[in-house]
Coordinates of C-alpha atoms in Angstrom, one line a residue:
M226 CA 0.0 0.0 0.0
S227 CA 1.3 3.5 -0.9
T228 CA 0.6 6.6 1.2
P229 CA 1.1 10.3 0.6
S230 CA 3.9 12.4 2.1
T231 CA 3.5 16.1 3.0
P232 CA 5.7 18.3 0.9
T233 CA 6.6 21.8 1.8
T234 CA 4.2 24.2 0.0
P235 CA 5.6 27.5 -1.2
L236 CA 3.9 30.7 0.0
S237 CA 3.0 31.8 -3.5
S238 CA 1.6 28.6 -5.0
P239 CA -0.5 28.5 -8.2
P240 CA -4.3 28.0 -8.0
V241 CA -5.1 24.4 -7.0
E242 CA -7.2 22.3 -9.4
P243 CA -10.3 20.8 -7.8
Y244 CA -10.9 17.1 -7.7
D245 CA -13.8 14.7 -7.1
I246 CA -14.1 11.3 -5.5
Q247 CA -15.7 8.7 -7.8
I248 CA -16.5 5.0 -7.8
I249 CA -14.3 3.1 -10.1
T250 CA -16.2 1.1 -12.8
K251 CA -15.1 -1.4 -15.4
P252 CA -14.4 1.2 -18.2
D253 CA -11.9 2.9 -15.7
V254 CA -9.7 -0.2 -15.3
E255 CA -7.1 0.6 -17.9
K256 CA -6.5 4.2 -16.6
V257 CA -6.3 2.8 -13.1
I258 CA -3.7 0.3 -14.2
G259 CA -1.8 3.2 -15.9
F260 CA -1.9 5.1 -12.7
L261 CA -0.6 2.2 -10.6
R262 CA 2.3 1.6 -13.1
K263 CA 3.4 5.1 -12.6
F264 CA 2.8 5.7 -8.8
F265 CA 2.5 2.4 -7.0
F266 CA 4.0 -0.8 -8.5
R267 CA 7.6 0.4 -8.7
D268 CA 7.7 1.8 -5.2
E269 CA 6.1 -1.1 -3.3
P270 CA 8.8 -2.7 -1.1
L271 CA 8.2 -6.3 -1.9
N272 CA 8.0 -5.6 -5.7
V273 CA 11.3 -3.8 -5.4
N274 CA 12.9 -6.5 -3.3
V275 CA 12.2 -9.4 -5.7
K276 CA 12.9 -7.2 -8.7
L277 CA 9.4 -7.8 -10.1
L278 CA 9.6 -5.0 -12.6
E279 CA 13.1 -4.8 -14.1
G280 CA 13.5 -2.2 -16.9
D281 CA 11.7 1.1 -17.5
D282 CA 8.9 -0.5 -19.6
A283 CA 8.5 -3.7 -17.6
T284 CA 5.1 -4.8 -16.5
C285 CA 3.7 -7.8 -14.6
L286 CA 0.3 -9.0 -15.9
E287 CA -0.3 -11.2 -12.8
L288 CA 0.3 -8.2 -10.5
E289 CA -2.0 -6.0 -12.5
E290 CA -4.8 -8.5 -12.6
F291 CA -4.5 -9.2 -8.9
S292 CA -4.6 -5.5 -8.1
V293 CA -7.7 -4.6 -10.0
K294 CA -9.8 -7.8 -9.7
S295 CA -11.8 -6.4 -6.8
I296 CA -13.0 -3.4 -8.8
K297 CA -16.0 -5.7 -9.8
D298 CA -17.2 -5.4 -6.2
G299 CA -18.1 -1.7 -6.9
L300 CA -16.3 -0.6 -3.7
S301 CA -13.1 1.0 -5.2
L302 CA -12.7 4.8 -5.4
M303 CA -10.6 7.2 -7.4
A304 CA -9.8 10.9 -7.1
V305 CA -10.2 12.6 -10.4
S306 CA -9.1 16.2 -11.2
E307 CA -11.3 18.7 -13.0
S308 CA -9.4 18.0 -16.2
G309 CA -10.1 14.3 -15.9
K310 CA -6.8 13.1 -14.6
V311 CA -6.7 10.2 -12.0
V312 CA -4.8 11.6 -9.0
G313 CA -5.4 9.0 -6.4
V314 CA -7.0 5.5 -6.0
C315 CA -8.3 3.4 -3.2
L316 CA -8.9 -0.2 -4.3
N317 CA -11.2 -2.0 -2.0
G318 CA -12.7 -5.5 -1.8
A319 CA -15.3 -7.3 0.3
M320 CA -14.5 -10.1 2.7
R321 CA -17.3 -12.2 4.2
R322 CA -17.2 -14.8 7.0
N323 CA -18.9 -17.5 4.9
D324 CA -17.0 -16.9 1.6
V325 CA -15.9 -20.1 0.0
E326 CA -12.2 -19.9 -1.0
E327 CA -11.7 -20.1 -4.7
D328 CA -9.2 -22.6 -6.0
E329 CA -6.4 -20.4 -7.4
E330 CA -4.2 -21.7 -10.2
D331 CA -0.5 -21.6 -9.5
C332 CA 0.9 -18.2 -10.5
P333 CA 3.2 -18.6 -13.5
N334 CA 5.4 -15.7 -12.4
E335 CA 7.7 -17.1 -9.8
K336 CA 8.6 -13.6 -8.3
F337 CA 4.9 -12.6 -7.9
A338 CA 4.1 -16.1 -6.6
K339 CA 6.4 -15.4 -3.6
I340 CA 4.4 -12.2 -2.8
L341 CA 1.0 -14.1 -3.1
N342 CA 2.3 -16.8 -0.8
L343 CA 3.2 -14.2 1.8
L344 CA -0.2 -12.5 1.5
E345 CA -2.0 -15.8 1.9
T346 CA 0.1 -16.6 5.0
V347 CA -0.7 -13.2 6.5
D348 CA -4.4 -13.6 5.9
K349 CA -4.5 -17.1 7.6
Q350 CA -2.4 -16.1 10.6
A351 CA -4.1 -12.7 11.1
D352 CA -7.5 -14.6 11.3
I353 CA -9.6 -11.5 11.4
F354 CA -12.9 -13.3 11.6
G355 CA -11.6 -15.5 14.4
K356 CA -10.4 -12.4 16.3
F357 CA -13.7 -10.6 15.9
P358 CA -16.5 -13.2 16.2
D359 CA -19.2 -10.6 16.0
V360 CA -18.1 -9.3 12.6
N361 CA -19.4 -11.0 9.4
S362 CA -18.1 -8.7 6.7
V363 CA -14.8 -6.7 6.2
M364 CA -14.0 -3.8 3.9
N365 CA -10.5 -4.7 2.7
V366 CA -8.4 -1.7 1.5
K367 CA -6.0 -3.4 -0.9
I368 CA -4.2 -0.4 -2.4
L369 CA -4.1 3.3 -1.4
S370 CA -2.0 5.5 -3.6
V371 CA -1.8 9.2 -4.6
D372 CA -0.1 11.0 -7.5
T373 CA 3.3 12.3 -6.2
T374 CA 2.5 15.8 -7.4
W375 CA -0.8 15.9 -5.6
R376 CA 0.4 14.6 -2.2
G377 CA -0.1 16.7 0.9
R378 CA -3.7 17.7 0.0
G379 CA -5.5 15.1 2.1
I380 CA -6.5 13.0 -0.9
A381 CA -5.6 9.7 0.8
K382 CA -7.6 10.7 3.9
Q383 CA -10.6 11.6 1.8
L384 CA -10.5 8.3 -0.1
M385 CA -10.4 6.5 3.2
D386 CA -13.2 8.6 4.7
R387 CA -15.4 7.8 1.7
T388 CA -14.5 4.2 1.9
R389 CA -15.5 4.2 5.6
D390 CA -18.8 5.9 4.7
M391 CA -19.5 3.2 2.1
A392 CA -18.6 0.4 4.5
R393 CA -21.0 1.9 7.1
E394 CA -23.9 2.3 4.7
Q395 CA -23.5 -1.3 3.5
G396 CA -23.2 -2.8 6.9
Y397 CA -19.5 -3.8 7.1
G398 CA -18.2 -4.3 10.6
I399 CA -14.5 -3.6 10.0
M400 CA -12.1 -1.8 7.7
R401 CA -8.8 -3.7 7.1
V402 CA -5.5 -2.6 5.6
D403 CA -2.5 -4.9 5.1
C404 CA 0.7 -2.7 5.1
T405 CA 3.8 -4.1 3.5
S406 CA 5.6 -0.8 3.9
N407 CA 6.7 1.0 7.1
F408 CA 5.6 4.3 5.6
S409 CA 2.0 3.1 4.9
A410 CA 1.8 1.4 8.4
R411 CA 2.7 4.7 10.1
A412 CA 0.2 6.7 7.9
I413 CA -2.6 4.2 8.6
A414 CA -1.9 4.3 12.4
R415 CA -2.3 8.1 12.2
L416 CA -5.8 7.6 10.8
G417 CA -6.8 5.8 14.0
F418 CA -6.4 2.2 12.8
E419 CA -5.2 -0.5 15.3
C420 CA -2.5 -3.0 14.5
V421 CA -3.8 -6.6 15.2
Y422 CA -1.1 -8.7 13.5
T423 CA 2.5 -8.4 12.4
L424 CA 4.9 -10.8 10.6
K425 CA 8.6 -9.9 10.5
Y426 CA 10.1 -10.5 7.0
A427 CA 13.0 -12.2 8.7
D428 CA 10.5 -14.8 10.1
H429 CA 8.8 -15.6 6.8
K430 CA 10.8 -18.5 5.4
V431 CA 10.3 -21.1 2.7
D432 CA 12.4 -24.3 3.0
G433 CA 14.4 -22.6 5.8
Q434 CA 15.3 -19.5 3.7
V435 CA 14.2 -16.0 4.3
V436 CA 12.1 -14.9 1.2
F437 CA 12.1 -11.1 1.5
E438 CA 14.8 -8.7 2.7
P439 CA 13.4 -5.2 1.8
E440 CA 15.5 -2.1 2.5
H441 CA 15.2 -0.4 5.9
P442 CA 12.8 0.6 7.4
H443 CA 10.5 -2.0 5.9
T444 CA 10.9 -4.9 8.3
E445 CA 7.4 -6.4 8.6
V446 CA 4.0 -6.7 7.1
A447 CA 1.3 -5.5 9.5
V448 CA -2.5 -5.8 9.5
Y449 CA -4.5 -2.8 10.7
I450 CA -8.2 -2.7 11.4
Q451 CA -10.8 -0.1 12.4
R452 CA -14.3 -0.8 13.7
I453 CA -17.1 0.7 11.7
V454 CA -19.5 2.6 13.9
P455 CA -23.1 2.0 12.7
N456 CA -25.2 5.0 11.8
S457 CA -27.6 4.3 14.7
N458 CA -24.7 4.9 17.2
L459 CA -23.4 8.1 15.6

């Protein structure tokens, strides 16, 4: 997950272009992928560590399909400037207690398969539905990313606020964010989320070998949650 920084703003800055928060639909998928290629995929610590995207024009079809597959749930949001440019995305998916796990085919990309294996391990060990027996549905924030030139304007917070509003309206009990980056974990904590699970990268091993060794300060993957307060209790 990618999060915005807060750049220093000059005293005499030019007029700021307005933006709007919109639900992402199927026709938006290609421009969302284009946005992620530019502002998310190449900075994500695990992608960098396994050299998933080598070369300026390199892409990973499996990564792209995985990232956007939850758009069909109708829960993902994008920030769009007045001129029609995507300047931020929040890709969300639904998780329900009684969901039947789909049989996934083995990922043909060995590097991305390592990342998928880690995410599956985290999901099982975090055991959100086991930890919260009163919760039957979770709004899962998969990716949060903002255009580097638009950071510092509160776009990520607005995307998360709108996601929370949707979750509340549709009866979700919890919002969840899995953070593979130290920067994203700190940003999510500042939004009032609680860390309920961590896995040190040094402790995630396959056949006795550590799989990921991202650069400092990215030392662990962390799962954060926030309870959704129902409208009746507001």
